[in-house]
Tab-separated table of C-alpha atoms in Angstrom:
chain	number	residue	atom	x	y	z
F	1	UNK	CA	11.127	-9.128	-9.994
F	2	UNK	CA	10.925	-5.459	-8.915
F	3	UNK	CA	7.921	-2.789	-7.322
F	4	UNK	CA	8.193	0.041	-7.633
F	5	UNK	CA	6.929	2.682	-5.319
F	6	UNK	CA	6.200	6.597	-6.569
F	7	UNK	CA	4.073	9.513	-5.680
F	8	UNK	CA	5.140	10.334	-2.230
F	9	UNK	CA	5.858	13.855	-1.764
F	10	UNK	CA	5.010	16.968	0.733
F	11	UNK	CA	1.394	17.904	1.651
F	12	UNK	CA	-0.010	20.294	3.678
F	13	UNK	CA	-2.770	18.726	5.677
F	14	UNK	CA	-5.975	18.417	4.436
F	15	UNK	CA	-4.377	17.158	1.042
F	16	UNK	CA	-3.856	14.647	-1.374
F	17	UNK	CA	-1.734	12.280	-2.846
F	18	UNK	CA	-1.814	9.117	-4.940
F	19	UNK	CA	1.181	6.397	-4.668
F	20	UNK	CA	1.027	4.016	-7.248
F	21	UNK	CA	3.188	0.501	-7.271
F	22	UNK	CA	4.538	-0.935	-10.555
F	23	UNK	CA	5.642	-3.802	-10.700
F	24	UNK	CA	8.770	-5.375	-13.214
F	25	UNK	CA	9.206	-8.775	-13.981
F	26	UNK	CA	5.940	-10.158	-12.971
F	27	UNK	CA	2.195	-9.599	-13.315
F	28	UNK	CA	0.629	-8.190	-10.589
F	29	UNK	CA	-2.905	-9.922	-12.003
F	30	UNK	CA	-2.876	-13.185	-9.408
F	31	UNK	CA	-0.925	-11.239	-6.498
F	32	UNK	CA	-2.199	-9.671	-3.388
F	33	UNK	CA	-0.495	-6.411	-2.836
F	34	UNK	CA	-0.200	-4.574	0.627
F	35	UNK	CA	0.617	-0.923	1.433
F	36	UNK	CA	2.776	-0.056	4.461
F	37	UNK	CA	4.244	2.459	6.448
F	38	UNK	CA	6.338	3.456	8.678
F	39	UNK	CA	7.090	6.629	10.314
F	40	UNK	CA	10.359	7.507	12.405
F	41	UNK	CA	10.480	5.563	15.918
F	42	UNK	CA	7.537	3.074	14.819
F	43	UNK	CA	7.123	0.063	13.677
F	44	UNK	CA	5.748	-0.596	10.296
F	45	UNK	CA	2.066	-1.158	10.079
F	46	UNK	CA	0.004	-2.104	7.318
F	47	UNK	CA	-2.512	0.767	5.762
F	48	UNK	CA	-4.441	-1.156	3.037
F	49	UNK	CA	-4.757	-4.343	1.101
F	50	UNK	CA	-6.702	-5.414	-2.597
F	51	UNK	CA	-7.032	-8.887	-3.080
F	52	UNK	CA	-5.215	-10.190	-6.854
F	53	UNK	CA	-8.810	-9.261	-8.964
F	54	UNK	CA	-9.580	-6.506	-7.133
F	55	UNK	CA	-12.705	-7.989	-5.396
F	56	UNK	CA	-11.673	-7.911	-1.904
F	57	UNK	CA	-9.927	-4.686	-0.073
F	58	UNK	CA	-8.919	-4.244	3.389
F	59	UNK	CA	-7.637	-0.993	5.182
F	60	UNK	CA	-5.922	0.367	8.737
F	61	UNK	CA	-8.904	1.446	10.981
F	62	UNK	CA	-6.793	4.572	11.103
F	63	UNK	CA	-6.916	5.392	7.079
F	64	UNK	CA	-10.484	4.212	6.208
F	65	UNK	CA	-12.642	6.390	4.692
F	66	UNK	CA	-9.571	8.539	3.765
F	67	UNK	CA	-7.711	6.064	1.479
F	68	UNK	CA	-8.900	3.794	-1.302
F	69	UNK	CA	-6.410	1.253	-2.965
F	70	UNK	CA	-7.190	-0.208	-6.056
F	71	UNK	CA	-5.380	-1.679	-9.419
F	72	UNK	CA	-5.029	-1.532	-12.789
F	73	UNK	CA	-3.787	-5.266	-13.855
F	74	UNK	CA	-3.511	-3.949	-17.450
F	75	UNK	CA	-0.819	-1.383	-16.179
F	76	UNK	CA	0.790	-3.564	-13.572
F	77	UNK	CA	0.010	-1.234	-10.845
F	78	UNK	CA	-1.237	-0.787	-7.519
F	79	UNK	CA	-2.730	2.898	-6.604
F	80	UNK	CA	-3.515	4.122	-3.206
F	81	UNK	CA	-5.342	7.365	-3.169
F	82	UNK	CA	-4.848	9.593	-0.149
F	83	UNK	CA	-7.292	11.670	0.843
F	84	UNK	CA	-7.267	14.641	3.941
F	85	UNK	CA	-3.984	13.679	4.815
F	86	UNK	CA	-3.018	14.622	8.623
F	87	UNK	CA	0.205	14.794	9.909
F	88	UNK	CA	0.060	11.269	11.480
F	89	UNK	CA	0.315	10.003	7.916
F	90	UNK	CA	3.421	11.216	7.736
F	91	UNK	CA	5.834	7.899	6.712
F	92	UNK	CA	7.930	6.054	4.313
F	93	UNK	CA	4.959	3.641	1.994
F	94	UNK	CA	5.945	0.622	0.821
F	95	UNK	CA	4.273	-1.378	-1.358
F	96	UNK	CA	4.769	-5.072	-1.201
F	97	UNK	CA	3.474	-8.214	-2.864
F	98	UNK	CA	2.482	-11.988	-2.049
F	99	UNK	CA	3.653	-14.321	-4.562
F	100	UNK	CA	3.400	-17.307	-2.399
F	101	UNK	CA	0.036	-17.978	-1.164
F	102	UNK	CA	-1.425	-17.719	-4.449
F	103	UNK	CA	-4.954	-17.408	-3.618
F	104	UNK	CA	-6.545	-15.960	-0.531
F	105	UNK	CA	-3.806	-14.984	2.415
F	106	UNK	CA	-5.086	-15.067	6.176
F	107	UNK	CA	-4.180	-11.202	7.293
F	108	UNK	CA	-3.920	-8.967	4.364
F	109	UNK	CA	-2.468	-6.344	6.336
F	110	UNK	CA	0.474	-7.699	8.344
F	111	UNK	CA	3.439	-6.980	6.590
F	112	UNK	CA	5.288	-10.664	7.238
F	113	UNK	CA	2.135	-12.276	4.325
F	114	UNK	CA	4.278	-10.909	1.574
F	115	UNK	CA	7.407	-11.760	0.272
F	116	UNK	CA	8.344	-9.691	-2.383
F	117	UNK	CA	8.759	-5.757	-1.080
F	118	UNK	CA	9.848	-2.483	-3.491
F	119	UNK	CA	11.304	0.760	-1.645
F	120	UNK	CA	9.617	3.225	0.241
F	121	UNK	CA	8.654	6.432	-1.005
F	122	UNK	CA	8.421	9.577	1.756
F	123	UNK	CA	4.961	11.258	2.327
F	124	UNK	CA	5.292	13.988	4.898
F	125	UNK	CA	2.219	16.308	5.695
F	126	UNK	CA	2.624	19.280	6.823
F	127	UNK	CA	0.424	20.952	9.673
């Protein structure tokens, strides 16, 4: 059971990226998935959520309207579009999965709801 984060990279602000998160070993299709991050000196925070069918998304005060997550269960993957990136944004983002709760989970967007976590990837943006 592996995810699998890509896509980070360097941005000047005002940019985009797209992270996706593939998972190995399971199907994503019945799984909340979170994306996190964490920047040097902070603690990790949670940036956006999608519920295991898609139907339900959640996201940081601080990235809405800038970020969309969503997920292709035919892939296996979890995609979290970044939009006028700022500096702040700057952080490792982890994607991580709930493969306990197995329905609905209480706070989509605190990090200790999911159990099963992949490595970071590094988005720095650039002023």
């Amino acid at each position: 059971v592996q995810l699998q984060a890509s896509g980070g990279g360097l941005v000047q602000a005002g940019g985009s990226l797209t992270l996706s998160c593939a998972a190995s070993g399971f199907t994503l299709d019945y799984n909340y998935i979170g994306w996190f991050r964490q920047a040097p000196g902070k603690e990790r925070e949670g940036v956006s959520s999608i519920s295991s069918h898609g139907g339900n998304t959640y996201y940081a005060d601080s990235v809405k309207g800038r970020f969309t997550i969503s997920r292709d269960n035919a892939k296996n993957t979890v995609y979290l579009q970044m939009n006028r990136l700022q500096p702040e944004d700057t952080a490792v983002y982890y994607c991580a999965a709930d493969t306990v709760h197995g329905g609905g989970i209480p706070f989509p967007l605190e990090s200790y709801e999911y159990d099963n976590w992949g490595q970071g990837t590094l988005v720095t943006v650039s002023s």
